[in-house]
Amino acid sequence: SDLLATLGRHGACGSGLALLRLIGEAPATAAAALARRAGCQTPAFKRAVRRLKELGLTESLAVGYRLSPRGESLLRAAPRSG
């Protein structure tokens, strides 16, 4: 799908798919900790997650994020690479 192609592109913090996987593996984890795991700066990570949220793929929590039902569904359908 076009959305999977978009998410497969690499930004400052890796691909959108990689970020979705990271959030899925570590929900409710502080953005700074997730940014370190993604190998990027916290502000860049937050911008990338904001784009995922605008696509309806993540939800913000009091601390950190979680996948939305749409994000979970998309991740299940995505190839493992990316």
PDB file of N, CA and C in Angstrom:
ATOM      1  N   SER A   1       0.834  -1.197   0.000  1.00  0.00           N
ATOM      2  CA  SER A   1       0.000   0.000   0.000  1.00  0.00           C
ATOM      3  C   SER A   1       0.870   1.248   0.000  1.00  0.00           C
ATOM      4  N   ASP A   2       0.288   2.378  -0.350  1.00  0.00           N
ATOM      5  CA  ASP A   2       1.026   3.639  -0.339  1.00  0.00           C
ATOM      6  C   ASP A   2       1.503   3.979   1.069  1.00  0.00           C
ATOM      7  N   LEU A   3       0.673   3.662   2.068  1.00  0.00           N
ATOM      8  CA  LEU A   3       1.052   3.950   3.449  1.00  0.00           C
ATOM      9  C   LEU A   3       2.268   3.129   3.843  1.00  0.00           C
ATOM     10  N   LEU A   4       2.300   1.842   3.494  1.00  0.00           N
ATOM     11  CA  LEU A   4       3.472   1.016   3.808  1.00  0.00           C
ATOM     12  C   LEU A   4       4.716   1.551   3.104  1.00  0.00           C
ATOM     13  N   ALA A   5       4.574   2.001   1.870  1.00  0.00           N
ATOM     14  CA  ALA A   5       5.714   2.563   1.152  1.00  0.00           C
ATOM     15  C   ALA A   5       6.221   3.815   1.860  1.00  0.00           C
ATOM     16  N   THR A   6       5.293   4.667   2.281  1.00  0.00           N
ATOM     17  CA  THR A   6       5.665   5.880   3.001  1.00  0.00           C
ATOM     18  C   THR A   6       6.389   5.530   4.297  1.00  0.00           C
ATOM     19  N   LEU A   7       5.856   4.569   5.032  1.00  0.00           N
ATOM     20  CA  LEU A   7       6.453   4.200   6.313  1.00  0.00           C
ATOM     21  C   LEU A   7       7.780   3.489   6.141  1.00  0.00           C
ATOM     22  N   GLY A   8       8.022   2.920   4.966  1.00  0.00           N
ATOM     23  CA  GLY A   8       9.283   2.244   4.715  1.00  0.00           C
ATOM     24  C   GLY A   8      10.439   3.192   4.460  1.00  0.00           C
ATOM     25  N   ARG A   9      10.135   4.444   4.168  1.00  0.00           N
ATOM     26  CA  ARG A   9      11.194   5.430   3.932  1.00  0.00           C
ATOM     27  C   ARG A   9      11.911   5.762   5.237  1.00  0.00           C
ATOM     28  N   HIS A  10      13.185   5.986   5.121  1.00  0.00           N
ATOM     29  CA  HIS A  10      13.983   6.285   6.310  1.00  0.00           C
ATOM     30  C   HIS A  10      14.086   7.775   6.548  1.00  0.00           C
ATOM     31  N   GLY A  11      13.864   8.159   7.780  1.00  0.00           N
ATOM     32  CA  GLY A  11      14.039   9.539   8.212  1.00  0.00           C
ATOM     33  C   GLY A  11      15.189   9.600   9.206  1.00  0.00           C
ATOM     34  N   ALA A  12      15.235  10.644   9.987  1.00  0.00           N
ATOM     35  CA  ALA A  12      16.312  10.839  10.959  1.00  0.00           C
ATOM     36  C   ALA A  12      16.366   9.728  12.009  1.00  0.00           C
ATOM     37  N   CYS A  13      15.215   9.094  12.256  1.00  0.00           N
ATOM     38  CA  CYS A  13      15.145   8.066  13.303  1.00  0.00           C
ATOM     39  C   CYS A  13      14.880   6.680  12.727  1.00  0.00           C
ATOM     40  N   GLY A  14      15.149   6.487  11.444  1.00  0.00           N
ATOM     41  CA  GLY A  14      14.861   5.204  10.818  1.00  0.00           C
ATOM     42  C   GLY A  14      13.509   5.254  10.134  1.00  0.00           C
ATOM     43  N   SER A  15      13.035   4.105   9.699  1.00  0.00           N
ATOM     44  CA  SER A  15      11.766   4.066   8.984  1.00  0.00           C
ATOM     45  C   SER A  15      10.590   4.169   9.948  1.00  0.00           C
ATOM     46  N   GLY A  16       9.464   4.586   9.422  1.00  0.00           N
ATOM     47  CA  GLY A  16       8.244   4.620  10.223  1.00  0.00           C
ATOM     48  C   GLY A  16       7.874   3.239  10.729  1.00  0.00           C
ATOM     49  N   LEU A  17       8.103   2.217   9.899  1.00  0.00           N
ATOM     50  CA  LEU A  17       7.808   0.847  10.339  1.00  0.00           C
ATOM     51  C   LEU A  17       8.678   0.457  11.520  1.00  0.00           C
ATOM     52  N   ALA A  18       9.963   0.829  11.463  1.00  0.00           N
ATOM     53  CA  ALA A  18      10.857   0.525  12.582  1.00  0.00           C
ATOM     54  C   ALA A  18      10.386   1.224  13.854  1.00  0.00           C
ATOM     55  N   LEU A  19       9.925   2.467  13.717  1.00  0.00           N
ATOM     56  CA  LEU A  19       9.432   3.186  14.892  1.00  0.00           C
ATOM     57  C   LEU A  19       8.157   2.549  15.430  1.00  0.00           C
ATOM     58  N   LEU A  20       7.264   2.117  14.534  1.00  0.00           N
ATOM     59  CA  LEU A  20       6.056   1.423  14.992  1.00  0.00           C
ATOM     60  C   LEU A  20       6.420   0.157  15.761  1.00  0.00           C
ATOM     61  N   ARG A  21       7.379  -0.597  15.234  1.00  0.00           N
ATOM     62  CA  ARG A  21       7.807  -1.825  15.935  1.00  0.00           C
ATOM     63  C   ARG A  21       8.372  -1.491  17.310  1.00  0.00           C
ATOM     64  N   LEU A  22       9.196  -0.439  17.371  1.00  0.00           N
ATOM     65  CA  LEU A  22       9.802  -0.026  18.634  1.00  0.00           C
ATOM     66  C   LEU A  22       8.721   0.339  19.656  1.00  0.00           C
ATOM     67  N   ILE A  23       7.751   1.127  19.240  1.00  0.00           N
ATOM     68  CA  ILE A  23       6.660   1.516  20.142  1.00  0.00           C
ATOM     69  C   ILE A  23       5.844   0.286  20.532  1.00  0.00           C
ATOM     70  N   GLY A  24       5.608  -0.615  19.589  1.00  0.00           N
ATOM     71  CA  GLY A  24       4.864  -1.832  19.886  1.00  0.00           C
ATOM     72  C   GLY A  24       5.569  -2.716  20.892  1.00  0.00           C
ATOM     73  N   GLU A  25       6.898  -2.739  20.833  1.00  0.00           N
ATOM     74  CA  GLU A  25       7.689  -3.564  21.759  1.00  0.00           C
ATOM     75  C   GLU A  25       7.851  -2.911  23.127  1.00  0.00           C
ATOM     76  N   ALA A  26       7.712  -1.590  23.183  1.00  0.00           N
ATOM     77  CA  ALA A  26       7.959  -0.868  24.440  1.00  0.00           C
ATOM     78  C   ALA A  26       6.932   0.239  24.635  1.00  0.00           C
ATOM     79  N   PRO A  27       5.641  -0.122  24.747  1.00  0.00           N
ATOM     80  CA  PRO A  27       4.641   0.930  24.975  1.00  0.00           C
ATOM     81  C   PRO A  27       4.852   1.588  26.337  1.00  0.00           C
ATOM     82  N   ALA A  28       4.388   2.816  26.460  1.00  0.00           N
ATOM     83  CA  ALA A  28       4.480   3.569  27.724  1.00  0.00           C
ATOM     84  C   ALA A  28       5.926   3.769  28.168  1.00  0.00           C
ATOM     85  N   THR A  29       6.829   3.865  27.200  1.00  0.00           N
ATOM     86  CA  THR A  29       8.239   4.152  27.471  1.00  0.00           C
ATOM     87  C   THR A  29       8.497   5.608  27.097  1.00  0.00           C
ATOM     88  N   ALA A  30       9.239   6.302  27.939  1.00  0.00           N
ATOM     89  CA  ALA A  30       9.514   7.720  27.699  1.00  0.00           C
ATOM     90  C   ALA A  30      10.151   7.940  26.331  1.00  0.00           C
ATOM     91  N   ALA A  31       9.802   9.051  25.699  1.00  0.00           N
ATOM     92  CA  ALA A  31      10.308   9.373  24.364  1.00  0.00           C
ATOM     93  C   ALA A  31      11.837   9.397  24.336  1.00  0.00           C
ATOM     94  N   ALA A  32      12.471   9.928  25.360  1.00  0.00           N
ATOM     95  CA  ALA A  32      13.933  10.002  25.371  1.00  0.00           C
ATOM     96  C   ALA A  32      14.560   8.608  25.318  1.00  0.00           C
ATOM     97  N   ALA A  33      13.972   7.662  26.050  1.00  0.00           N
ATOM     98  CA  ALA A  33      14.492   6.289  26.042  1.00  0.00           C
ATOM     99  C   ALA A  33      14.268   5.633  24.679  1.00  0.00           C
ATOM    100  N   LEU A  34      13.098   5.853  24.089  1.00  0.00           N
ATOM    101  CA  LEU A  34      12.830   5.299  22.764  1.00  0.00           C
ATOM    102  C   LEU A  34      13.753   5.927  21.722  1.00  0.00           C
ATOM    103  N   ALA A  35      13.997   7.229  21.833  1.00  0.00           N
ATOM    104  CA  ALA A  35      14.891   7.908  20.892  1.00  0.00           C
ATOM    105  C   ALA A  35      16.288   7.312  20.963  1.00  0.00           C
ATOM    106  N   ARG A  36      16.778   7.053  22.165  1.00  0.00           N
ATOM    107  CA  ARG A  36      18.101   6.430  22.303  1.00  0.00           C
ATOM    108  C   ARG A  36      18.115   5.080  21.605  1.00  0.00           C
ATOM    109  N   ARG A  37      17.072   4.289  21.808  1.00  0.00           N
ATOM    110  CA  ARG A  37      17.001   2.963  21.173  1.00  0.00           C
ATOM    111  C   ARG A  37      16.933   3.083  19.655  1.00  0.00           C
ATOM    112  N   ALA A  38      16.309   4.148  19.159  1.00  0.00           N
ATOM    113  CA  ALA A  38      16.209   4.374  17.718  1.00  0.00           C
ATOM    114  C   ALA A  38      17.479   5.013  17.155  1.00  0.00           C
ATOM    115  N   GLY A  39      18.351   5.490  18.040  1.00  0.00           N
ATOM    116  CA  GLY A  39      19.599   6.105  17.606  1.00  0.00           C
ATOM    117  C   GLY A  39      19.441   7.518  17.096  1.00  0.00           C
ATOM    118  N   CYS A  40      18.509   8.266  17.668  1.00  0.00           N
ATOM    119  CA  CYS A  40      18.322   9.650  17.227  1.00  0.00           C
ATOM    120  C   CYS A  40      18.038  10.549  18.417  1.00  0.00           C
ATOM    121  N   GLN A  41      18.005  11.840  18.147  1.00  0.00           N
ATOM    122  CA  GLN A  41      17.736  12.828  19.184  1.00  0.00           C
ATOM    123  C   GLN A  41      16.249  12.835  19.530  1.00  0.00           C
ATOM    124  N   THR A  42      15.930  13.165  20.780  1.00  0.00           N
ATOM    125  CA  THR A  42      14.540  13.168  21.239  1.00  0.00           C
ATOM    126  C   THR A  42      13.629  14.078  20.408  1.00  0.00           C
ATOM    127  N   PRO A  43      14.030  15.320  20.077  1.00  0.00           N
ATOM    128  CA  PRO A  43      13.116  16.161  19.277  1.00  0.00           C
ATOM    129  C   PRO A  43      12.788  15.541  17.912  1.00  0.00           C
ATOM    130  N   ALA A  44      13.771  14.938  17.258  1.00  0.00           N
ATOM    131  CA  ALA A  44      13.527  14.298  15.958  1.00  0.00           C
ATOM    132  C   ALA A  44      12.610  13.097  16.124  1.00  0.00           C
ATOM    133  N   PHE A  45      12.798  12.340  17.196  1.00  0.00           N
ATOM    134  CA  PHE A  45      11.946  11.187  17.460  1.00  0.00           C
ATOM    135  C   PHE A  45      10.500  11.635  17.669  1.00  0.00           C
ATOM    136  N   LYS A  46      10.315  12.677  18.470  1.00  0.00           N
ATOM    137  CA  LYS A  46       8.957  13.169  18.731  1.00  0.00           C
ATOM    138  C   LYS A  46       8.281  13.656  17.457  1.00  0.00           C
ATOM    139  N   ARG A  47       9.041  14.308  16.572  1.00  0.00           N
ATOM    140  CA  ARG A  47       8.472  14.742  15.286  1.00  0.00           C
ATOM    141  C   ARG A  47       8.038  13.532  14.460  1.00  0.00           C
ATOM    142  N   ALA A  48       8.857  12.504  14.442  1.00  0.00           N
ATOM    143  CA  ALA A  48       8.534  11.299  13.673  1.00  0.00           C
ATOM    144  C   ALA A  48       7.282  10.623  14.232  1.00  0.00           C
ATOM    145  N   VAL A  49       7.174  10.547  15.553  1.00  0.00           N
ATOM    146  CA  VAL A  49       5.995   9.918  16.165  1.00  0.00           C
ATOM    147  C   VAL A  49       4.760  10.780  15.937  1.00  0.00           C
ATOM    148  N   ARG A  50       4.930  12.088  15.924  1.00  0.00           N
ATOM    149  CA  ARG A  50       3.800  12.976  15.643  1.00  0.00           C
ATOM    150  C   ARG A  50       3.235  12.684  14.245  1.00  0.00           C
ATOM    151  N   ARG A  51       4.116  12.428  13.282  1.00  0.00           N
ATOM    152  CA  ARG A  51       3.649  12.064  11.937  1.00  0.00           C
ATOM    153  C   ARG A  51       2.881  10.744  11.964  1.00  0.00           C
ATOM    154  N   LEU A  52       3.367   9.782  12.748  1.00  0.00           N
ATOM    155  CA  LEU A  52       2.658   8.504  12.880  1.00  0.00           C
ATOM    156  C   LEU A  52       1.293   8.714  13.524  1.00  0.00           C
ATOM    157  N   LYS A  53       1.241   9.603  14.510  1.00  0.00           N
ATOM    158  CA  LYS A  53      -0.025   9.893  15.183  1.00  0.00           C
ATOM    159  C   LYS A  53      -1.008  10.557  14.215  1.00  0.00           C
ATOM    160  N   GLU A  54      -0.501  11.469  13.378  1.00  0.00           N
ATOM    161  CA  GLU A  54      -1.364  12.134  12.395  1.00  0.00           C
ATOM    162  C   GLU A  54      -1.957  11.134  11.405  1.00  0.00           C
ATOM    163  N   LEU A  55      -1.265  10.025  11.172  1.00  0.00           N
ATOM    164  CA  LEU A  55      -1.753   8.966  10.294  1.00  0.00           C
ATOM    165  C   LEU A  55      -2.678   7.993  11.032  1.00  0.00           C
ATOM    166  N   GLY A  56      -2.878   8.241  12.328  1.00  0.00           N
ATOM    167  CA  GLY A  56      -3.756   7.387  13.120  1.00  0.00           C
ATOM    168  C   GLY A  56      -3.119   6.077  13.544  1.00  0.00           C
ATOM    169  N   LEU A  57      -1.779   6.038  13.613  1.00  0.00           N
ATOM    170  CA  LEU A  57      -1.082   4.786  13.894  1.00  0.00           C
ATOM    171  C   LEU A  57      -0.604   4.650  15.334  1.00  0.00           C
ATOM    172  N   THR A  58      -0.489   5.771  16.040  1.00  0.00           N
ATOM    173  CA  THR A  58      -0.059   5.732  17.438  1.00  0.00           C
ATOM    174  C   THR A  58      -0.966   6.619  18.278  1.00  0.00           C
ATOM    175  N   GLU A  59      -0.896   6.399  19.573  1.00  0.00           N
ATOM    176  CA  GLU A  59      -1.635   7.214  20.544  1.00  0.00           C
ATOM    177  C   GLU A  59      -0.665   7.635  21.636  1.00  0.00           C
ATOM    178  N   SER A  60      -0.799   8.863  22.082  1.00  0.00           N
ATOM    179  CA  SER A  60       0.032   9.362  23.175  1.00  0.00           C
ATOM    180  C   SER A  60      -0.540   8.921  24.511  1.00  0.00           C
ATOM    181  N   LEU A  61       0.350   8.563  25.414  1.00  0.00           N
ATOM    182  CA  LEU A  61      -0.014   8.212  26.783  1.00  0.00           C
ATOM    183  C   LEU A  61       0.560   9.264  27.724  1.00  0.00           C
ATOM    184  N   ALA A  62       0.259   9.176  29.007  1.00  0.00           N
ATOM    185  CA  ALA A  62       0.838  10.106  29.978  1.00  0.00           C
ATOM    186  C   ALA A  62       2.364  10.065  29.884  1.00  0.00           C
ATOM    187  N   VAL A  63       2.914   8.869  29.731  1.00  0.00           N
ATOM    188  CA  VAL A  63       4.341   8.680  29.451  1.00  0.00           C
ATOM    189  C   VAL A  63       4.432   7.774  28.234  1.00  0.00           C
ATOM    190  N   GLY A  64       5.031   8.264  27.182  1.00  0.00           N
ATOM    191  CA  GLY A  64       5.269   7.446  26.004  1.00  0.00           C
ATOM    192  C   GLY A  64       4.071   7.327  25.081  1.00  0.00           C
ATOM    193  N   TYR A  65       4.062   6.234  24.353  1.00  0.00           N
ATOM    194  CA  TYR A  65       3.086   6.029  23.291  1.00  0.00           C
ATOM    195  C   TYR A  65       2.645   4.569  23.279  1.00  0.00           C
ATOM    196  N   ARG A  66       1.609   4.308  22.500  1.00  0.00           N
ATOM    197  CA  ARG A  66       1.212   2.939  22.202  1.00  0.00           C
ATOM    198  C   ARG A  66       0.691   2.929  20.770  1.00  0.00           C
ATOM    199  N   LEU A  67       0.619   1.743  20.195  1.00  0.00           N
ATOM    200  CA  LEU A  67       0.053   1.623  18.861  1.00  0.00           C
ATOM    201  C   LEU A  67      -1.456   1.747  18.949  1.00  0.00           C
ATOM    202  N   SER A  68      -2.039   2.400  17.984  1.00  0.00           N
ATOM    203  CA  SER A  68      -3.501   2.423  17.866  1.00  0.00           C
ATOM    204  C   SER A  68      -3.924   1.102  17.237  1.00  0.00           C
ATOM    205  N   PRO A  69      -5.202   0.776  17.265  1.00  0.00           N
ATOM    206  CA  PRO A  69      -5.652  -0.438  16.564  1.00  0.00           C
ATOM    207  C   PRO A  69      -5.229  -0.431  15.092  1.00  0.00           C
ATOM    208  N   ARG A  70      -5.297   0.727  14.443  1.00  0.00           N
ATOM    209  CA  ARG A  70      -4.868   0.812  13.043  1.00  0.00           C
ATOM    210  C   ARG A  70      -3.369   0.534  12.916  1.00  0.00           C
ATOM    211  N   GLY A  71      -2.584   1.061  13.844  1.00  0.00           N
ATOM    212  CA  GLY A  71      -1.139   0.823  13.832  1.00  0.00           C
ATOM    213  C   GLY A  71      -0.815  -0.644  14.038  1.00  0.00           C
ATOM    214  N   GLU A  72      -1.522  -1.301  14.965  1.00  0.00           N
ATOM    215  CA  GLU A  72      -1.310  -2.727  15.202  1.00  0.00           C
ATOM    216  C   GLU A  72      -1.643  -3.524  13.946  1.00  0.00           C
ATOM    217  N   SER A  73      -2.751  -3.207  13.304  1.00  0.00           N
ATOM    218  CA  SER A  73      -3.176  -3.902  12.101  1.00  0.00           C
ATOM    219  C   SER A  73      -2.167  -3.713  10.982  1.00  0.00           C
ATOM    220  N   LEU A  74      -1.710  -2.494  10.791  1.00  0.00           N
ATOM    221  CA  LEU A  74      -0.745  -2.213   9.734  1.00  0.00           C
ATOM    222  C   LEU A  74       0.553  -2.956   9.996  1.00  0.00           C
ATOM    223  N   LEU A  75       1.000  -2.981  11.228  1.00  0.00           N
ATOM    224  CA  LEU A  75       2.258  -3.647  11.563  1.00  0.00           C
ATOM    225  C   LEU A  75       2.166  -5.154  11.305  1.00  0.00           C
ATOM    226  N   ARG A  76       1.012  -5.743  11.621  1.00  0.00           N
ATOM    227  CA  ARG A  76       0.820  -7.183  11.350  1.00  0.00           C
ATOM    228  C   ARG A  76       0.908  -7.469   9.853  1.00  0.00           C
ATOM    229  N   ALA A  77       0.432  -6.526   9.039  1.00  0.00           N
ATOM    230  CA  ALA A  77       0.392  -6.729   7.579  1.00  0.00           C
ATOM    231  C   ALA A  77       1.722  -6.391   6.912  1.00  0.00           C
ATOM    232  N   ALA A  78       2.620  -5.717   7.615  1.00  0.00           N
ATOM    233  CA  ALA A  78       3.868  -5.234   7.021  1.00  0.00           C
ATOM    234  C   ALA A  78       4.884  -6.361   6.943  1.00  0.00           C
ATOM    235  N   PRO A  79       5.738  -6.300   5.929  1.00  0.00           N
ATOM    236  CA  PRO A  79       6.861  -7.254   5.882  1.00  0.00           C
ATOM    237  C   PRO A  79       7.805  -6.995   7.049  1.00  0.00           C
ATOM    238  N   ARG A  80       8.547  -7.989   7.471  1.00  0.00           N
ATOM    239  CA  ARG A  80       9.430  -7.840   8.628  1.00  0.00           C
ATOM    240  C   ARG A  80      10.597  -6.911   8.368  1.00  0.00           C
ATOM    241  N   SER A  81      11.073  -6.788   7.154  1.00  0.00           N
ATOM    242  CA  SER A  81      12.175  -5.853   6.884  1.00  0.00           C
ATOM    243  C   SER A  81      11.601  -4.443   6.805  1.00  0.00           C
ATOM    244  N   GLY A  82      12.436  -3.460   7.190  1.00  0.00           N
ATOM    245  CA  GLY A  82      11.955  -2.083   7.082  1.00  0.00           C
ATOM    246  C   GLY A  82      11.868  -1.374   8.376  1.00  0.00           C
TER     247      GLY A  82
END
